[in-house]
Structures are given as structure tokens and as C-alpha cells.
PDB file of C-alpha atoms in Angstrom:
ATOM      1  CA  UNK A 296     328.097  -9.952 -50.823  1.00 59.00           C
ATOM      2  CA  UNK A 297     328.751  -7.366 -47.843  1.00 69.00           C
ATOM      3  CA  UNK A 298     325.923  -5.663 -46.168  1.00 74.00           C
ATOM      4  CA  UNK A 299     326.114  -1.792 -45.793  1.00 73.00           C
ATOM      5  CA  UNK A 300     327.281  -0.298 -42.312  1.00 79.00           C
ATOM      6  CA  UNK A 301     324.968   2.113 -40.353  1.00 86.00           C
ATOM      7  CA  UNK A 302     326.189   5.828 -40.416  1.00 91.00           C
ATOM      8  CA  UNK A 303     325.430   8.037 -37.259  1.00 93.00           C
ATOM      9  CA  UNK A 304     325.862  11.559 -37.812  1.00 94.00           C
ATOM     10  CA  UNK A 305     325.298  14.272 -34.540  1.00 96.00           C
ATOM     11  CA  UNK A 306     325.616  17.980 -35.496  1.00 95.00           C
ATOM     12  CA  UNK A 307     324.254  21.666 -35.584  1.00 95.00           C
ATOM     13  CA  UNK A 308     323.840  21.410 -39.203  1.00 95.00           C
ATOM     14  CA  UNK A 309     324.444  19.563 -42.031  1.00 95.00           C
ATOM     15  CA  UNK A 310     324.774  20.775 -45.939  1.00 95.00           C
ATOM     16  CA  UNK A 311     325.240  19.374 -49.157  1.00 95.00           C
ATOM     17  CA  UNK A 312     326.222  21.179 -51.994  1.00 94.00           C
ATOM     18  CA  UNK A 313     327.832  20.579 -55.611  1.00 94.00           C
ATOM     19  CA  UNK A 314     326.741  16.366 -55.952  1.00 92.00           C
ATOM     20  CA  UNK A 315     327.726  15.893 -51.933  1.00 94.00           C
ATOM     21  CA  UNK A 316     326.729  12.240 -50.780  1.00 94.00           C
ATOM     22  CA  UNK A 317     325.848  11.254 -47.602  1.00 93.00           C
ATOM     23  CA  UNK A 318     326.243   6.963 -48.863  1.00 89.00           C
ATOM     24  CA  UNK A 319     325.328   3.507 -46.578  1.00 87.00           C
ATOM     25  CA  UNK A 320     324.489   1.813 -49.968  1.00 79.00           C
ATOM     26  CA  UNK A 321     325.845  -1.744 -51.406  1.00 81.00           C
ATOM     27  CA  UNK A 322     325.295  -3.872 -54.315  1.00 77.00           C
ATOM     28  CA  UNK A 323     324.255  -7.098 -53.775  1.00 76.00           C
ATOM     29  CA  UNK A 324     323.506  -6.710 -50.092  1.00 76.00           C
ATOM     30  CA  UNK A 325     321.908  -4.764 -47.037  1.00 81.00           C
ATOM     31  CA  UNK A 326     321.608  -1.400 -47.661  1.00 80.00           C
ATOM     32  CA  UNK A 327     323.674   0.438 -44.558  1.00 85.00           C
ATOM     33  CA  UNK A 328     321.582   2.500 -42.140  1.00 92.00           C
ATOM     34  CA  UNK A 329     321.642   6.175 -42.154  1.00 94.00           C
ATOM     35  CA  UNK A 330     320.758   8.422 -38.988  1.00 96.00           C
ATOM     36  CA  UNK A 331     321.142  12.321 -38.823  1.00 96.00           C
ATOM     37  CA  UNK A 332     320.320  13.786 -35.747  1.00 96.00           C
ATOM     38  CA  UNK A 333     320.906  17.403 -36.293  1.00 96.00           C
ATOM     39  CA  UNK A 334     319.952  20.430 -34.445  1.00 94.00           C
ATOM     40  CA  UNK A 335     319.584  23.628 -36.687  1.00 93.00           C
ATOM     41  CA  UNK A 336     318.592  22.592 -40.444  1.00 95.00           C
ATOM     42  CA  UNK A 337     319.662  19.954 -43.201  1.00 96.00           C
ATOM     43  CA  UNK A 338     320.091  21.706 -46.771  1.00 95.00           C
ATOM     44  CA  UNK A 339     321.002  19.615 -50.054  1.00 96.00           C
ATOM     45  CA  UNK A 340     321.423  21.473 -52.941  1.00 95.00           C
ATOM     46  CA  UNK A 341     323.149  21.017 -57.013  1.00 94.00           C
ATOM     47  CA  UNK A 342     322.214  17.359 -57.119  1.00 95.00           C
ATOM     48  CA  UNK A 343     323.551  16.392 -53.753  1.00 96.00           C
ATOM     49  CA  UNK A 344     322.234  12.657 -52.245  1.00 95.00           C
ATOM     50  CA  UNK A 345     321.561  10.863 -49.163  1.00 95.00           C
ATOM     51  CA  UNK A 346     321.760   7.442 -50.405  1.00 92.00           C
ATOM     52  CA  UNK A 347     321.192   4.051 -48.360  1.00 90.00           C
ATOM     53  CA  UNK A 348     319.653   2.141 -51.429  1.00 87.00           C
ATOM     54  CA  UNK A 349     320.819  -1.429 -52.896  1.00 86.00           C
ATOM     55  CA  UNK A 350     321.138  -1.749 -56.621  1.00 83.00           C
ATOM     56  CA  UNK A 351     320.529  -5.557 -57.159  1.00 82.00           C
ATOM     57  CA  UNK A 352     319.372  -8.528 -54.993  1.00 84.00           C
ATOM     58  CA  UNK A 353     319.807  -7.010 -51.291  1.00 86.00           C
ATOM     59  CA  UNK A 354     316.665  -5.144 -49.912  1.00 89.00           C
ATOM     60  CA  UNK A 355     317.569  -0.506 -49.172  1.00 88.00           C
ATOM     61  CA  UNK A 356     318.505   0.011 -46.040  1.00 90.00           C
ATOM     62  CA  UNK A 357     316.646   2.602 -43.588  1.00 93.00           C
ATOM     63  CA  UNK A 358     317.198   6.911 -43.672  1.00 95.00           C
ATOM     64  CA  UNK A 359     316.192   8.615 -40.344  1.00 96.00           C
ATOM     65  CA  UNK A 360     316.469  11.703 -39.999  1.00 96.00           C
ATOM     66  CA  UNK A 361     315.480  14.331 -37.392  1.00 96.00           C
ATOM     67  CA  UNK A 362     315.777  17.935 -37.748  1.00 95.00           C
ATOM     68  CA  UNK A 363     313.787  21.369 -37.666  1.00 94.00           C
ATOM     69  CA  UNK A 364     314.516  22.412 -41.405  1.00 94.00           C
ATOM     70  CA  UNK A 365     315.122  20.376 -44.185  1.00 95.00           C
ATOM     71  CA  UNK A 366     315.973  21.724 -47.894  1.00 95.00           C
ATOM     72  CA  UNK A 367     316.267  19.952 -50.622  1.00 95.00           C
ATOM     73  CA  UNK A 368     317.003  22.100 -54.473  1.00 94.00           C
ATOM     74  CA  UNK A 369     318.341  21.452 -57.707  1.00 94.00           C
ATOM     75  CA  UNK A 370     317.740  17.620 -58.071  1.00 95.00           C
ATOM     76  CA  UNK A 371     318.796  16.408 -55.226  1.00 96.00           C
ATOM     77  CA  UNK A 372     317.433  13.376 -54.026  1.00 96.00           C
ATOM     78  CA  UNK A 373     317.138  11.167 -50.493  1.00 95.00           C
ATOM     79  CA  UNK A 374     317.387   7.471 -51.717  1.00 93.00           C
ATOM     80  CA  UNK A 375     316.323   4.163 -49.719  1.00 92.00           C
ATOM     81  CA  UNK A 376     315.421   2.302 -52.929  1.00 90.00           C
ATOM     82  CA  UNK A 377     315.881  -1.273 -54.568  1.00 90.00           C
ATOM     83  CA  UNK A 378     315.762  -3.459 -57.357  1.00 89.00           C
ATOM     84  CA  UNK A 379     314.995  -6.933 -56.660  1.00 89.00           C
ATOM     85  CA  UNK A 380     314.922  -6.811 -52.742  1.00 89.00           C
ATOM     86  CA  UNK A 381     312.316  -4.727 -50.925  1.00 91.00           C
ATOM     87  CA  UNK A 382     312.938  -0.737 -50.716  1.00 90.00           C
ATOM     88  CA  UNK A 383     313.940   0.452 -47.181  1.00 91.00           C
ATOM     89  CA  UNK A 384     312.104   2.782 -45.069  1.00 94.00           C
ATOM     90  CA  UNK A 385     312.872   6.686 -44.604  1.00 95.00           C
ATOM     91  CA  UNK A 386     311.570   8.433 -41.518  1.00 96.00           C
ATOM     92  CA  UNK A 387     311.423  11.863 -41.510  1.00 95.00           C
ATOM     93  CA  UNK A 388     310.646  14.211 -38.230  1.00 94.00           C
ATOM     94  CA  UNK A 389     310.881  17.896 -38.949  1.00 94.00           C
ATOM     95  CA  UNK A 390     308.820  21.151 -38.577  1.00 91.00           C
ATOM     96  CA  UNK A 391     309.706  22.567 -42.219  1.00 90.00           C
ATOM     97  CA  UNK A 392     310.079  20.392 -45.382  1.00 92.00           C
ATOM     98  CA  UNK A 393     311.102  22.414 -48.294  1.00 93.00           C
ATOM     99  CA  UNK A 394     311.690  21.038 -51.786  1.00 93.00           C
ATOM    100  CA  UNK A 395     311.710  17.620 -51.585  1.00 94.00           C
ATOM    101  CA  UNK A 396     308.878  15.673 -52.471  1.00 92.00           C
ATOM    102  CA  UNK A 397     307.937  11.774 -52.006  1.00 92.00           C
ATOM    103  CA  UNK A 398     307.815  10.318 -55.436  1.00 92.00           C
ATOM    104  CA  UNK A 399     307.586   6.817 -56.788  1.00 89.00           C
ATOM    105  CA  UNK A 400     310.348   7.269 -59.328  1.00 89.00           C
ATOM    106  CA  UNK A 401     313.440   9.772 -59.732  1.00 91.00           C
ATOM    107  CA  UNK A 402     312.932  12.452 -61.654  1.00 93.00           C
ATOM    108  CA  UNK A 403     314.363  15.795 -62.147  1.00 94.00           C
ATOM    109  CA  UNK A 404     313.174  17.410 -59.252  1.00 94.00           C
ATOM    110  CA  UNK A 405     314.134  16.875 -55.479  1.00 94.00           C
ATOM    111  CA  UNK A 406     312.997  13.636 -54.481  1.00 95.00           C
ATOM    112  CA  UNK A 407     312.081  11.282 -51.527  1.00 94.00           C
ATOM    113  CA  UNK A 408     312.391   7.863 -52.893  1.00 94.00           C
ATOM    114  CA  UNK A 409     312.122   4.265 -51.166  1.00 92.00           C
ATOM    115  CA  UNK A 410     310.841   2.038 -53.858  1.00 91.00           C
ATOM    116  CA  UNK A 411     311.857  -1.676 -55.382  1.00 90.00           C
ATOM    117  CA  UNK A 412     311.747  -1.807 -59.204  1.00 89.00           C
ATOM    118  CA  UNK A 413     310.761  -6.623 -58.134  1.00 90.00           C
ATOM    119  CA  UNK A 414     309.869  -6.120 -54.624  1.00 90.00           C
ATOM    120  CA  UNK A 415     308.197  -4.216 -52.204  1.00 91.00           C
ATOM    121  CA  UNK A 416     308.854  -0.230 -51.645  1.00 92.00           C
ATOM    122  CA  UNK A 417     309.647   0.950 -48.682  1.00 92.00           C
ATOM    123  CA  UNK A 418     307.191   3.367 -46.349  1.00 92.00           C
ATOM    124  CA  UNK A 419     307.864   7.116 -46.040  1.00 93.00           C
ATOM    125  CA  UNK A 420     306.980   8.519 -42.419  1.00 93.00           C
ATOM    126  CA  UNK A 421     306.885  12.278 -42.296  1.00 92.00           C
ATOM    127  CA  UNK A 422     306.495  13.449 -38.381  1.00 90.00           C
ATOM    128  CA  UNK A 423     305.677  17.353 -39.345  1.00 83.00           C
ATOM    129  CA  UNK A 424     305.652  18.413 -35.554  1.00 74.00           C
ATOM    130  CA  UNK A 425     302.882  20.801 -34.835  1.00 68.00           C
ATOM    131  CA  UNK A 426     304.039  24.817 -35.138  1.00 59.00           C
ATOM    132  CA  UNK A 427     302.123  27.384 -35.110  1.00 60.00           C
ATOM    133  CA  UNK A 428     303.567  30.357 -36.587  1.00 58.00           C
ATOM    134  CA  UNK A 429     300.442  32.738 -35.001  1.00 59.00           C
ATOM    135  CA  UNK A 430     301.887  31.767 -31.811  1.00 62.00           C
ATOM    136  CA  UNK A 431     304.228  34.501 -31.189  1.00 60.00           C
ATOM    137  CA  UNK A 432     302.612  37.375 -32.831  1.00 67.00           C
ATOM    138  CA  UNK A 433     301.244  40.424 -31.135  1.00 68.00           C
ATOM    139  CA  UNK A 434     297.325  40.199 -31.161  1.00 72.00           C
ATOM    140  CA  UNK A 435     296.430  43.763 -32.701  1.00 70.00           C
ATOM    141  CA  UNK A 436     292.788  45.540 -31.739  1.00 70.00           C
ATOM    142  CA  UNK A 437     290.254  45.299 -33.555  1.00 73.00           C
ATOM    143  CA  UNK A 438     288.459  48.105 -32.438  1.00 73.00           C
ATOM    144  CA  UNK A 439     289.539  50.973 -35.225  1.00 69.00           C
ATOM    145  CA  UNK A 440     288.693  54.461 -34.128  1.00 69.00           C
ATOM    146  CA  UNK A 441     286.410  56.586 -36.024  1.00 72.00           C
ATOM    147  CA  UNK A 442     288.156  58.475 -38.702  1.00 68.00           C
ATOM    148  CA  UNK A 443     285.446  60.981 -39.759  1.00 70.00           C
ATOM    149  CA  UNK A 444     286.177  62.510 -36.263  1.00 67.00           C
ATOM    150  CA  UNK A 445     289.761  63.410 -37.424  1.00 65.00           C
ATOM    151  CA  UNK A 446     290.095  67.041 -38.380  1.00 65.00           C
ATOM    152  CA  UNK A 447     291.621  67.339 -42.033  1.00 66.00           C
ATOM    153  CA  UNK A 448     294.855  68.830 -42.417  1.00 66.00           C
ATOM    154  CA  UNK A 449     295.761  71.730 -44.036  1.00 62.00           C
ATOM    155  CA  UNK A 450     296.916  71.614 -47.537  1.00 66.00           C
ATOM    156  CA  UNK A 451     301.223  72.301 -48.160  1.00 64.00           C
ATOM    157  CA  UNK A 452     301.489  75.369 -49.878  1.00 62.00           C
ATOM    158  CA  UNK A 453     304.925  77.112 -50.194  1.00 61.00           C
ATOM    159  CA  UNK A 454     305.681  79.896 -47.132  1.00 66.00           C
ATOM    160  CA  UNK A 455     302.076  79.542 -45.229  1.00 66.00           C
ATOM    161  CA  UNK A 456     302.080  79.156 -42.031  1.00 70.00           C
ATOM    162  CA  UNK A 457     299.900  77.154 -38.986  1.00 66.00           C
ATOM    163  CA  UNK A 458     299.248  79.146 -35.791  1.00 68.00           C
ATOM    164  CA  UNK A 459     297.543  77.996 -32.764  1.00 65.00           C
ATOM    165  CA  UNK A 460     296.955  80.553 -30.553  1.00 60.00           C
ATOM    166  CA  UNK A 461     295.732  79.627 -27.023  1.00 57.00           C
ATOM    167  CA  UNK A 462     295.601  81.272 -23.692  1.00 56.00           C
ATOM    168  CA  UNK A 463     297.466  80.094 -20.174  1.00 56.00           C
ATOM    169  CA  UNK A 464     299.092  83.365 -19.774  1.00 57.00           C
ATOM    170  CA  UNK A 465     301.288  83.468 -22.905  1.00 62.00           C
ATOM    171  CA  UNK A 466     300.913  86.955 -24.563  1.00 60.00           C
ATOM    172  CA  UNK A 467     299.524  86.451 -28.438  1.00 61.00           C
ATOM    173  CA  UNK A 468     303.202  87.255 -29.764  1.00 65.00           C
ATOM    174  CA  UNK A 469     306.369  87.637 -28.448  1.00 65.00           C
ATOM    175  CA  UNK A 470     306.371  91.157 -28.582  1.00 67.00           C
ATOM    176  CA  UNK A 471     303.852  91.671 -26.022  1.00 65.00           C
ATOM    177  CA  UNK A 472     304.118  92.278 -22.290  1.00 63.00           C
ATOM    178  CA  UNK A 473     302.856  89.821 -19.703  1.00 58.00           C
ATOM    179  CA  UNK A 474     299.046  91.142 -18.557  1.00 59.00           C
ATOM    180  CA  UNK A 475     298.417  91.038 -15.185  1.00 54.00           C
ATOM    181  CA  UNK A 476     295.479  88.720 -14.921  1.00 53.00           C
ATOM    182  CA  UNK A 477     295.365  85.096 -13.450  1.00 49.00           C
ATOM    183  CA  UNK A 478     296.761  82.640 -15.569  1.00 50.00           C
ATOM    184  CA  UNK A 479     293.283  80.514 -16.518  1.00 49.00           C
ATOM    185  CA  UNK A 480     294.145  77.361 -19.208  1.00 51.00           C
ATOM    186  CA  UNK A 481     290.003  77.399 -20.288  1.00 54.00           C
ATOM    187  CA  UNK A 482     288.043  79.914 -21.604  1.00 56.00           C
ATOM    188  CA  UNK A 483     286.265  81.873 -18.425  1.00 53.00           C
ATOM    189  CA  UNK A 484     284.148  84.678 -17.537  1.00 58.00           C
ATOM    190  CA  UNK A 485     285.869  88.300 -17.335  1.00 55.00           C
ATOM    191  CA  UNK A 486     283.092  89.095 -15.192  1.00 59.00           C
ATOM    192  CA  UNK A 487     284.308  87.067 -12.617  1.00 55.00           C
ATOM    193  CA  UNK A 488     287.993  87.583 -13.140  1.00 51.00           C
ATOM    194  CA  UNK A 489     287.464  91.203 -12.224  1.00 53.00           C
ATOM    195  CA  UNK A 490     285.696  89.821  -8.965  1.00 53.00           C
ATOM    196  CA  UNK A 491     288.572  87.348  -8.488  1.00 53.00           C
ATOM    197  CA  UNK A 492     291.282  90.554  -8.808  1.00 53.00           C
ATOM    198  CA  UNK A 493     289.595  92.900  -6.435  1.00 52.00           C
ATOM    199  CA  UNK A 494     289.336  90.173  -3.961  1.00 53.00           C
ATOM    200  CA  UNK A 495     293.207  89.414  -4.224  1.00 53.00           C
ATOM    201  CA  UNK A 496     293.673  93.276  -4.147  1.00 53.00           C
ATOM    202  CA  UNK A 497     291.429  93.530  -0.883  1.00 49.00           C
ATOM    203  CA  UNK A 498     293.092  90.716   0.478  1.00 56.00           C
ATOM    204  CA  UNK A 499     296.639  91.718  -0.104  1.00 54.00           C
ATOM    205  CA  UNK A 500     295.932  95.319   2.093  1.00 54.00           C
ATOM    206  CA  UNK A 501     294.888  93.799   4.759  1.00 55.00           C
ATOM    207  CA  UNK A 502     298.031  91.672   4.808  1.00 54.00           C
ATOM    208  CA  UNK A 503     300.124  94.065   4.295  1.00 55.00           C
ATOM    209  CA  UNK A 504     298.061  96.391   7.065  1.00 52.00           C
ATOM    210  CA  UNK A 505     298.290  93.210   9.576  1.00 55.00           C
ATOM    211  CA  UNK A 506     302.191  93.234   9.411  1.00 54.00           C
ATOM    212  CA  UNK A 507     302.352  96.567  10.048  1.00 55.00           C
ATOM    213  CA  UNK A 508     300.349  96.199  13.243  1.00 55.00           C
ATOM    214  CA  UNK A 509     302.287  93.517  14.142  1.00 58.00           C
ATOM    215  CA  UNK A 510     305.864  95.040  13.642  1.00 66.00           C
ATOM    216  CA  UNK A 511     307.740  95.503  16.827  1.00 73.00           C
ATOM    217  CA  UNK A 512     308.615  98.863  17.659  1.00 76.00           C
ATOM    218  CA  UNK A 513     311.487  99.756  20.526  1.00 78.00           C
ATOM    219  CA  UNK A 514     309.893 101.697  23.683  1.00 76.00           C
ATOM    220  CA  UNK A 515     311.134 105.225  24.367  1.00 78.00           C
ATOM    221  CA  UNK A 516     308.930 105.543  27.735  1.00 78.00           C
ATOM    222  CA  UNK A 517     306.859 103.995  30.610  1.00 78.00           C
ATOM    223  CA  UNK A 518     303.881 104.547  32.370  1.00 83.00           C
ATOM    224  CA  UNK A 519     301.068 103.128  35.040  1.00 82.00           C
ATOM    225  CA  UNK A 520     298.077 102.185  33.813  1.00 86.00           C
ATOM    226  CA  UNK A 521     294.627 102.245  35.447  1.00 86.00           C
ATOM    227  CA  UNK A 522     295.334  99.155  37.564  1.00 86.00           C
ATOM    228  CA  UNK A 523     298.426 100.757  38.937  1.00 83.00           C
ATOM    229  CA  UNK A 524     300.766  98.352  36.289  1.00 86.00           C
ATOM    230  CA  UNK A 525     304.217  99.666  34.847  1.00 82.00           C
ATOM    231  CA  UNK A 526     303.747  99.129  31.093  1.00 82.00           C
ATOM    232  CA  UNK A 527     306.682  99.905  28.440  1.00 78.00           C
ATOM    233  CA  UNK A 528     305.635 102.190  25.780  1.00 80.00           C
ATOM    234  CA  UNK A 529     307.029 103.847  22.591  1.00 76.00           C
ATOM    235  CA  UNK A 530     306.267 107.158  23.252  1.00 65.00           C
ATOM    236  CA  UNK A 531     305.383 109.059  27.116  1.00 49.00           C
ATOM    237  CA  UNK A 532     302.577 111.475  26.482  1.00 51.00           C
ATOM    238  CA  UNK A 533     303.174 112.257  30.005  1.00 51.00           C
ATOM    239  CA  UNK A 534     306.238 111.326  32.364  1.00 51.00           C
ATOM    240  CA  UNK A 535     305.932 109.264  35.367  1.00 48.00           C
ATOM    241  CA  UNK A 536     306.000 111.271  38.135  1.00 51.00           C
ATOM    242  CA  UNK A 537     307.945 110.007  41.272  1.00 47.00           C
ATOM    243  CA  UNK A 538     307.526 110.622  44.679  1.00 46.00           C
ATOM    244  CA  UNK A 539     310.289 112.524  46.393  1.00 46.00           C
ATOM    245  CA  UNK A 540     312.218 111.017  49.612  1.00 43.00           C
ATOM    246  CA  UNK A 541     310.944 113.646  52.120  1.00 45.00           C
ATOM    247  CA  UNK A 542     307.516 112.323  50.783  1.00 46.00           C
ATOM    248  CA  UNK A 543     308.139 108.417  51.755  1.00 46.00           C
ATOM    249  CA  UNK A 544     307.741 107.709  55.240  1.00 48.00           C
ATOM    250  CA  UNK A 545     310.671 107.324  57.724  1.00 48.00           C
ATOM    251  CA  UNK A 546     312.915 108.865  55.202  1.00 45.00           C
ATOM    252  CA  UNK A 547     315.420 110.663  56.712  1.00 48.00           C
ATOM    253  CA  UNK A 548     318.069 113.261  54.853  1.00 43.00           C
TER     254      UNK A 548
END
């Protein structure tokens, strides 16, 4: 009578398919150990097994197994059973347990099984860690606008058409000319607008006087002012008149 070993498997992710055994069991004694530590998900499927049971005097060994997923379809079955020793115990930590079910006997189905048909059965521990799948989603408002303030559309009827026509300068088609008022976005007074274009007007001759004062025009002439000044001018109404030599004193010709 040889005990069963213990079986220690590490990986991403483990699946059984088409009567695939994953087997620590024995006959007369110990049932082996099983551990799967895997990181992604554990799928059995078409009768596939993860067996650590004993099928006479010994007592089932124990199944732990840790991993996020765990599938079980199509009568496949995780075993830690016995007949006349005590069943073993299966420990299960996971966040999604699919198909498999803890039942007292086999059957059909997918099951989780550690009894003893003489002696005690085994304990099941399921460790469902605690997910929330809320936890990620985007809280929407609650708040719902008002939908009787929604204009209805217009119905679809073959070749009709929808025309907005606004103002902000744009003529009403495209055949029209530009108009020379003020570009105004809202709705306004033409009233004012007349007052606003004779003002611009008003204020665009006086510019238009003020740089003509202000040009520079080249001097043709000069002559003395009242406080005896020489001051250039465009044009000499009368020319300066100069005194002769004789006329200055100790001139001599």
C-alpha cells in the first residue's frame, strides 16, 4: 500500500479538455496532494477530472487550488473522495466559479466532490474574493434634460428642403451683393443703425480732412513775420525785400 505523491503545478493557465486528468489518487492508501497555483483561469471541459481521491481503505487526499476563473462543463468533475477512509478536503480561492457545483454524490453534471461512501467526507472551502464589477464603470447623470423643450423635426419627404436663414452680414442667397451696413449677429434697431452710419460717415471726413491738413507741402518762398522772424512758406504773396549795400552803413563800393 503506497501513499499518493503531492503534485505542484505553477502556470498562466491550465485546461482540460476531451477526459484530461489532473491524478494524485491511490488505492489502498493516501490520496496524493494536488496544488494549482495558476494565474489567468482553470477550464475543464468533455468529462475532464482533477482527481486526488482513494478508492478503498486509505482516506482522499487534499485539492487546492487558486485561481481567478474556474470552468468546469460537460461532466467534468474535481474529486477528493473515499470509500472506507475519510474524504479529503478541497480548497478553492477564486473570483469566478462557473459550472461546477459541490455535490454529495457524482452525477452527470460538473461536480465538486469530497465525500467517504464508511467514513467521514471531506470539507469544501470556497474563498470567492470580493469583486465588484460596478467598480470600473462610468457613473452616468441622472439628471435627464427636459425633452418637451426639444423642437420636433421636420418630417422626410422626397426633394424638400430646410433653410435657416439668419443675419451676420451674409446676403439671403448667393446671388446677392454684400449691403453696406454693419455686420450685427442679433436682431437690432434700423433706427439706430442709420445713427451708427452717419456717425462713421461724419467721422471718416474729418479724418480724411485732418490728413490733409497735416500733409507736408515743399516751400516755394520766405518771409518776416510780425516779430521780425524768417519763416519758410509755400507760396510769397509778396517778396522779401532786401536792403541794398549803399543802404548798410560803412559800406563802401
Amino acid at each position: 500500500m503506497n501513499d499518493g505523491g503531492s503534485l505542484i503545478v505553477n502556470t498562466d493557465s491550465l485546461r482540460l479538455d476531451n477526459k484530461g486528468i489532473v491524478l494524485a489518487d491511490t488505492v489502498s492508501g493516501e490520496g496524493g496532494n494536488i496544488f494549482l497555483n495558476i494565474k489567468s483561469d482553470l477550464i475543464l471541459q468533455n468529462r475532464s477530472i482533477i482527481n486526488a481521491r482513494s478508492s478503498r481503505t486509505g482516506n482522499g487526499g487534499n485539492i487546492t487550488i487558486d485561481s481567478p476563473v474556474i470552468a468546469g462543463f460537460e461532466n467534468s468533475d474535481i474529486i477528493a473522495s473515499a470509500v472506507r477512509g475519510n474524504g479529503g478536503n478541497i480548497n478553492i480561492k477564486t473570483q469566478g466559479l462557473f459550472g461546477l457545483q459541490f455535490r454529495e454524490q457524482l452525477t452527470n453534471e460538473s461536480d465538486i466532490n469530497a465525500s467517504s461512501k464508511f467514513g467521514i467526507s471531506g470539507q469544501v472551502v470556497l474563498q470567492q474574493l470580493d469583486f465588484n464589477p460596478v467598480n470600473n464603470l462610468v457613473k452616468l447623470p441622472s439628471n435627464f434634460e427636459n425633452t418637451t423643450q426639444v423642437k420636433d423635426g421636420c418630417r422626410a419627404y422626397a426633394e424638400q428642403k430646410f433653410i435657416i436663414s439668419g443675419r451676420g452680414g451674409l446676403p439671403q442667397n448667393p446671388s446677392n451683393l454684400f449691403n453696406g451696413n454693419q455686420v450685427l449677429i442679433q436682431l437690432f434697431d434700423l433706427n439706430s443703425e442709420e445713427k451708427i452710419s452717419s456717425n462713421t460717415s461724419f467721422q471718416t471726413n474729418n479724418a480724411n480732412y485732418d490728413n490733409q491738413q497735416k500733409s507736408i507741402i515743399e516751400a516755394t518762398g520766405f518771409i518776416r513775420n510780425a516779430n521780425g522772424e524768417i519763416e519758410l512758406v509755400a507760396l510769397s504773396p509778396t517778396p522779401l525785400r532786401t536792403k541794398q549795400l549803399s543802404e548798410c552803413s560803412g559800406a563802401h563800393t
